[in-house]
Amino acid sequence: MRIPLSWLREYVDLPATETGRDVQEKLVSAGLEVETVEQLGADLKGPLVVGQVLTIEELEGFKKPIRFCTVDVGQANGTGEPQEIVCGARNFAVGDKVVVVLPGATLPGGFSIAARKTYGKTSHGMICSTDELGMGDDGTHGIIVLPPETEVGRDAIELLELVDEVLDIAVTANRGDCLSIRGVAREAAIAYGLPLRDPALIDVPAPNAYGYPVQVSDPFGCDRFTARTITGLRPEARSPIWLQRRLQKVGMRPISLAVDVTNYVMMELGQPLHAYDRSLVQGTIGVRRAEEGEKLVTLDGVERKLHAEDLVITDERGPIGLAGVMGGANTEIADHEVTEDGVNGTTDVVIEAAHFDAVSVARTARRHKLLSEASRRFERGVDPQAAAAAAQRTVDLLVLLAGGTAEAGVTEIIAPSAPRTITLPAGHPDKVAGVDYGRETVVRRLQEVGCDVYGQDELIVTAPSWRPDLTEPNDLAEEVIRLEGYENLPSTLPKPPSGRGLTHRQRLHRRVGRALAGAGYVEAPNYPFVSEQVFDQLGLDADDPARRVVKLVNPLSDEEPALRTTLLPGLLNALRRNDGRGSHDLTLFETGLVFLPRAERGTAVHLPVDRRPTDEEIAALDAALPEQPRHVAVVLAGAREQAGWWGKGRPADWADAVEAARTVAGETGAELIVRKGQYGPWHPGRCAELVVVADGTERVVGHAGELHPRVLKALGLPERTCAMELDLDALETAGDGVPQAPAISTFPVATQDVALVVDRPVPAAEVEAALREGAGELLESIRLFDVYENAEQLGEGRKSLAYALRFRAADRTLTVDEASAARDAAVALAGERTGAVLRG
């Protein structure tokens, strides 16, 4: 909300020495966020005067139309002679009053004016537009043409109020009263301890039976409707300069007198209004919900299909406006038009000042994507008791400025309502703030914001009509605290009890993240929303459990309405996006929740807000939510090791994805079993199934390997992209939670190498498992260090697997015979289970 300081001073007698910066400091201290203070005309220097165009000569031979004008500026130029000026604008004529800047002046932006020769003529000054004077948009996009009665030679800086300060306030959603000069003036008056001249305190005639007929069919949506009628307005009447300038300063464009007056009163009092051309309104004005499928052309020229929840203004034909949002084009105020018969335009108007339900207006505005100044105010709360005063203020201004006559009839429909009262212990603000304010201070501050306060230790507070946000004791406590000054609150550091800190689970998640980061991965958190089409792109089977998703009722994007069941879509999108921007060597990881719907759908209970929920209530709420296990996933593409003087480098492959899984498992203390697998997006020949044993039962906790070429093509990913995903919660359950440090023995190790020949389809992991079991407890480690295939030496369809076995005893040095016996036992079991034979 833009607040001109000159306008604010009309209602609060601020000290003459107070600048916009001073007022900003006071308002910020009171809790209003004043973002900037704009200095209008700070670098403007005269002479800037009113002139009258005497002659216009059209200059020929140039690429654009140029006019050579003589302008009477009175004695402002020191000679009284007409001023010769070259101008390219064409929206003025001989006899018009214009704004002239003379040589020696400086315009906004530091633009100095001097006599200069241009287009073969010497121009002694310039005829000004609103843009050149920094006034804002007036709708003409041309030279300022002043009213005919404006005095020639008058100082235009004073006339156009070009020097001012404007406070730009970011109004929060709960302070709709501050979307008006009246509301900010009240805050300024409280901050300075000065009286407020409330512009809403004017004499308003009582309602009677002669007003324009109005019927409200939905009192919940519209609890107050005031209608006033004015006849005999002069169609040619224009908004005076002072009114236009105030609208421009608050950021609005002058349009026509009737519209400008309603906008002016809205900015002044905060009450949105609407003016109807009475000749275009047919019959009784009504307020009701729209019928499904009804249509309305709004003032912006767009035909809108109405929804059954839309609150509309109607006449006998149907809708003529969206209540609280925008009026209809079929009753629009007509601008004046000069014809052979005289001046035509709207002469009779009906003024609407109503109060609409905030939720209804907000939903309608968003449903039609039609945000307006009116809807912005109704959404945040409008003073319902200001409607009659706003209508009267509008009537007074139109009669004053357009010579109309206010009809005696006054329509006012009010739905019965009780005042909002709040019971507040007098010491409650003290407890909230930790400051001893005392009862007298609490009562005084609440009365300053407009509350009626009764009682002693237990205060009965009636909130003012312009503060719908005051509904409970904490709201009143906040009013006292902010007016007493947030800066006066004591700073107290909390004292947490000893022995608290991160939970075991939180520490595990941090360890996993650090381990992956240490392995060269970059964390890439993603939104948890996915489209259901991504499962087709990932190649998941039609009955895959991952396709069962939880859908959002109000998704941020209609293209991604579901919660993720896997981390891969987000990570792969991030990889594709970075690859497209030139980063081709990528290793990304993410730890996050996935959302799995329960077999039985439950309804969440509403938890109490006046006490801590019980354990049973929290458990019931959790039972209605989807299961949310935490997963960890990585994706790789490009080079895993860069080439350089040290070597050729190495591309990322499926083994790196498997190694990332081993790294994560090592942090949980779980033993990860890696074996051949086949699932969804992974290449069937390069996919590892990741298994843990929990409570004696094997459980598949994830997969790792190279993605399928079809998946790469569908998602636009680089060739040979690899990925891994693990159920981190399942790993935590299977592990002991303590990472195992390597054991250091005082006894020497005995190394035995074996090369076993097996059929090519036999997984190396099965051979390794058999060797590990057969070697017994003396085996310290086993490592596959060579895979060899040669049909001539090994036979068709055979391969050789070479393992390094390390044997060590905890209490002695092993003999050769002991190590050889363990090796032979391992080879024997491997041969029994996998058909392996020693390579000759």
GROMACS .gro file of N, CA, C and O in nm, residues 555-611:
model
  228
  555PRO      N    1  -0.278  -2.990  -0.568
  555PRO     CA    2  -0.135  -2.994  -0.603
  555PRO      C    3  -0.085  -2.858  -0.648
  555PRO      O    4  -0.161  -2.775  -0.699
  556LEU      N    5   0.045  -2.835  -0.627
  556LEU     CA    6   0.106  -2.711  -0.676
  556LEU      C    7   0.103  -2.705  -0.827
  556LEU      O    8   0.091  -2.599  -0.886
  557SER      N    9   0.113  -2.821  -0.892
  557SER     CA   10   0.108  -2.828  -1.037
  557SER      C   11   0.019  -2.944  -1.078
  557SER      O   12   0.031  -3.054  -1.024
  558ASP      N   13  -0.072  -2.919  -1.173
  558ASP     CA   14  -0.159  -3.026  -1.221
  558ASP      C   15  -0.080  -3.135  -1.292
  558ASP      O   16  -0.129  -3.247  -1.307
  559GLU      N   17   0.041  -3.101  -1.339
  559GLU     CA   18   0.122  -3.200  -1.408
  559GLU      C   19   0.189  -3.297  -1.312
  559GLU      O   20   0.233  -3.404  -1.352
  560GLU      N   21   0.199  -3.261  -1.183
  560GLU     CA   22   0.261  -3.348  -1.082
  560GLU      C   23   0.171  -3.356  -0.960
  560GLU      O   24   0.199  -3.297  -0.856
  561PRO      N   25   0.060  -3.431  -0.972
  561PRO     CA   26  -0.038  -3.432  -0.862
  561PRO      C   27  -0.014  -3.539  -0.756
  561PRO      O   28  -0.090  -3.547  -0.660
  562ALA      N   29   0.089  -3.623  -0.773
  562ALA     CA   30   0.108  -3.737  -0.683
  562ALA      C   31   0.235  -3.721  -0.601
  562ALA      O   32   0.330  -3.651  -0.641
  563LEU      N   33   0.236  -3.786  -0.484
  563LEU     CA   34   0.356  -3.790  -0.400
  563LEU      C   35   0.443  -3.907  -0.445
  563LEU      O   36   0.392  -4.013  -0.482
  564ARG      N   37   0.574  -3.888  -0.440
  564ARG     CA   38   0.667  -3.985  -0.495
  564ARG      C   39   0.670  -4.114  -0.414
  564ARG      O   40   0.653  -4.112  -0.291
  565THR      N   41   0.693  -4.224  -0.485
  565THR     CA   42   0.718  -4.353  -0.422
  565THR      C   43   0.863  -4.396  -0.443
  565THR      O   44   0.903  -4.502  -0.393
  566THR      N   45   0.938  -4.318  -0.515
  566THR     CA   46   1.079  -4.344  -0.540
  566THR      C   47   1.149  -4.209  -0.558
  566THR      O   48   1.088  -4.112  -0.604
  567LEU      N   49   1.277  -4.204  -0.521
  567LEU     CA   50   1.354  -4.080  -0.534
  567LEU      C   51   1.409  -4.059  -0.675
  567LEU      O   52   1.456  -3.951  -0.707
  568LEU      N   53   1.406  -4.162  -0.759
  568LEU     CA   54   1.474  -4.155  -0.888
  568LEU      C   55   1.421  -4.047  -0.982
  568LEU      O   56   1.500  -3.981  -1.049
  569PRO      N   57   1.288  -4.026  -0.995
  569PRO     CA   58   1.242  -3.924  -1.091
  569PRO      C   59   1.302  -3.786  -1.067
  569PRO      O   60   1.348  -3.720  -1.159
  570GLY      N   61   1.302  -3.742  -0.941
  570GLY     CA   62   1.358  -3.610  -0.911
  570GLY      C   63   1.506  -3.602  -0.938
  570GLY      O   64   1.555  -3.504  -0.995
  571LEU      N   65   1.582  -3.706  -0.896
  571LEU     CA   66   1.727  -3.705  -0.918
  571LEU      C   67   1.761  -3.711  -1.066
  571LEU      O   68   1.853  -3.642  -1.113
  572LEU      N   69   1.688  -3.793  -1.142
  572LEU     CA   70   1.716  -3.804  -1.285
  572LEU      C   71   1.681  -3.676  -1.358
  572LEU      O   72   1.749  -3.637  -1.454
  573ASN      N   73   1.575  -3.606  -1.314
  573ASN     CA   74   1.544  -3.475  -1.373
  573ASN      C   75   1.656  -3.376  -1.346
  573ASN      O   76   1.694  -3.297  -1.433
  574ALA      N   77   1.709  -3.379  -1.222
  574ALA     CA   78   1.820  -3.289  -1.189
  574ALA      C   79   1.943  -3.322  -1.272
  574ALA      O   80   2.015  -3.231  -1.318
  575LEU      N   81   1.969  -3.450  -1.292
  575LEU     CA   82   2.085  -3.489  -1.373
  575LEU      C   83   2.068  -3.444  -1.518
  575LEU      O   84   2.161  -3.390  -1.579
  576ARG      N   85   1.947  -3.463  -1.573
  576ARG     CA   86   1.922  -3.421  -1.711
  576ARG      C   87   1.936  -3.269  -1.725
  576ARG      O   88   1.993  -3.219  -1.821
  577ARG      N   89   1.884  -3.196  -1.629
  577ARG     CA   90   1.889  -3.050  -1.635
  577ARG      C   91   2.033  -3.000  -1.630
  577ARG      O   92   2.073  -2.911  -1.707
  578ASN      N   93   2.114  -3.057  -1.544
  578ASN     CA   94   2.254  -3.015  -1.534
  578ASN      C   95   2.335  -3.059  -1.655
  578ASN      O   96   2.424  -2.987  -1.701
  579ASP      N   97   2.305  -3.178  -1.707
  579ASP     CA   98   2.374  -3.224  -1.827
  579ASP      C   99   2.341  -3.132  -1.945
  579ASP      O  100   2.430  -3.101  -2.025
  580GLY      N  101   2.218  -3.086  -1.953
  580GLY     CA  102   2.180  -2.995  -2.060
  580GLY      C  103   2.245  -2.859  -2.050
  580GLY      O  104   2.250  -2.785  -2.148
  581ARG      N  105   2.295  -2.826  -1.932
  581ARG     CA  106   2.360  -2.696  -1.912
  581ARG      C  107   2.512  -2.708  -1.916
  581ARG      O  108   2.583  -2.617  -1.875
  582GLY      N  109   2.561  -2.822  -1.963
  582GLY     CA  110   2.705  -2.834  -1.986
  582GLY      C  111   2.783  -2.908  -1.881
  582GLY      O  112   2.904  -2.925  -1.896
  583SER      N  113   2.718  -2.951  -1.772
  583SER     CA  114   2.789  -3.029  -1.669
  583SER      C  115   2.764  -3.177  -1.698
  583SER      O  116   2.658  -3.230  -1.665
  584HIS      N  117   2.861  -3.243  -1.760
  584HIS     CA  118   2.840  -3.379  -1.808
  584HIS      C  119   2.890  -3.486  -1.712
  584HIS      O  120   2.850  -3.602  -1.724
  585ASP      N  121   2.980  -3.452  -1.620
  585ASP     CA  122   3.032  -3.549  -1.524
  585ASP      C  123   2.960  -3.527  -1.392
  585ASP      O  124   2.992  -3.434  -1.316
  586LEU      N  125   2.860  -3.610  -1.363
  586LEU     CA  126   2.767  -3.583  -1.254
  586LEU      C  127   2.757  -3.702  -1.160
  586LEU      O  128   2.746  -3.817  -1.203
  587THR      N  129   2.759  -3.673  -1.031
  587THR     CA  130   2.732  -3.773  -0.927
  587THR      C  131   2.643  -3.704  -0.824
  587THR      O  132   2.690  -3.620  -0.747
  588LEU      N  133   2.514  -3.739  -0.820
  588LEU     CA  134   2.417  -3.673  -0.733
  588LEU      C  135   2.359  -3.773  -0.635
  588LEU      O  136   2.346  -3.892  -0.666
  589PHE      N  137   2.319  -3.725  -0.517
  589PHE     CA  138   2.250  -3.812  -0.422
  589PHE      C  139   2.142  -3.734  -0.350
  589PHE      O  140   2.143  -3.611  -0.344
  590GLU      N  141   2.049  -3.808  -0.294
  590GLU     CA  142   1.941  -3.748  -0.215
  590GLU      C  143   1.896  -3.847  -0.110
  590GLU      O  144   1.888  -3.967  -0.136
  591THR      N  145   1.869  -3.799   0.010
  591THR     CA  146   1.799  -3.878   0.111
  591THR      C  147   1.667  -3.807   0.139
  591THR      O  148   1.663  -3.686   0.158
  592GLY      N  149   1.558  -3.881   0.137
  592GLY     CA  150   1.428  -3.819   0.157
  592GLY      C  151   1.319  -3.922   0.174
  592GLY      O  152   1.339  -4.043   0.156
  593LEU      N  153   1.200  -3.871   0.210
  593LEU     CA  154   1.087  -3.959   0.234
  593LEU      C  155   1.018  -3.995   0.103
  593LEU      O  156   1.011  -3.914   0.010
  594VAL      N  157   0.967  -4.116   0.098
  594VAL     CA  158   0.874  -4.156  -0.007
  594VAL      C  159   0.741  -4.188   0.061
  594VAL      O  160   0.736  -4.209   0.182
  595PHE      N  161   0.634  -4.190  -0.018
  595PHE     CA  162   0.500  -4.196   0.040
  595PHE      C  163   0.426  -4.315  -0.019
  595PHE      O  164   0.398  -4.319  -0.140
  596LEU      N  165   0.395  -4.410   0.067
  596LEU     CA  166   0.332  -4.535   0.023
  596LEU      C  167   0.194  -4.546   0.085
  596LEU      O  168   0.180  -4.545   0.209
  597PRO      N  169   0.088  -4.552   0.004
  597PRO     CA  170  -0.048  -4.558   0.060
  597PRO      C  171  -0.070  -4.687   0.137
  597PRO      O  172  -0.018  -4.793   0.102
  598ARG      N  173  -0.147  -4.675   0.245
  598ARG     CA  174  -0.179  -4.794   0.326
  598ARG      C  175  -0.289  -4.875   0.258
  598ARG      O  176  -0.366  -4.823   0.176
  599ALA      N  177  -0.299  -5.000   0.295
  599ALA     CA  178  -0.401  -5.087   0.238
  599ALA      C  179  -0.541  -5.036   0.272
  599ALA      O  180  -0.632  -5.041   0.189
  600GLU      N  181  -0.557  -4.985   0.393
  600GLU     CA  182  -0.686  -4.932   0.436
  600GLU      C  183  -0.674  -4.782   0.452
  600GLU      O  184  -0.588  -4.732   0.524
  601ARG      N  185  -0.762  -4.710   0.383
  601ARG     CA  186  -0.758  -4.564   0.389
  601ARG      C  187  -0.831  -4.518   0.514
  601ARG      O  188  -0.944  -4.558   0.541
  602GLY      N  189  -0.765  -4.431   0.591
  602GLY     CA  190  -0.826  -4.376   0.712
  602GLY      C  191  -0.851  -4.228   0.699
  602GLY      O  192  -0.806  -4.162   0.605
  603THR      N  193  -0.924  -4.173   0.795
  603THR     CA  194  -0.954  -4.029   0.798
  603THR      C  195  -0.879  -3.967   0.914
  603THR      O  196  -0.890  -4.015   1.028
  604ALA      N  197  -0.805  -3.862   0.887
  604ALA     CA  198  -0.726  -3.797   0.991
  604ALA      C  199  -0.817  -3.728   1.092
  604ALA      O  200  -0.918  -3.666   1.055
  605VAL      N  201  -0.782  -3.739   1.218
  605VAL     CA  202  -0.859  -3.672   1.323
  605VAL      C  203  -0.810  -3.529   1.337
  605VAL      O  204  -0.696  -3.496   1.303
  606HIS      N  205  -0.897  -3.442   1.386
  606HIS     CA  206  -0.860  -3.303   1.412
  606HIS      C  207  -0.799  -3.295   1.552
  606HIS      O  208  -0.867  -3.322   1.652
  607LEU      N  209  -0.673  -3.258   1.558
  607LEU     CA  210  -0.606  -3.250   1.687
  607LEU      C  211  -0.647  -3.123   1.760
  607LEU      O  212  -0.672  -3.019   1.698
  608PRO      N  213  -0.653  -3.127   1.893
  608PRO     CA  214  -0.687  -3.006   1.970
  608PRO      C  215  -0.574  -2.904   1.965
  608PRO      O  216  -0.458  -2.939   1.944
  609VAL      N  217  -0.611  -2.777   1.980
  609VAL     CA  218  -0.510  -2.670   1.979
  609VAL      C  219  -0.496  -2.604   2.117
  609VAL      O  220  -0.408  -2.521   2.136
  610ASP      N  221  -0.584  -2.643   2.212
  610ASP     CA  222  -0.578  -2.583   2.344
  610ASP      C  223  -0.496  -2.665   2.442
  610ASP      O  224  -0.483  -2.629   2.559
  611ARG      N  225  -0.441  -2.778   2.396
  611ARG     CA  226  -0.360  -2.863   2.483
  611ARG      C  227  -0.273  -2.952   2.395
  611ARG      O  228  -0.291  -2.957   2.273
   0.00000   0.00000   0.00000
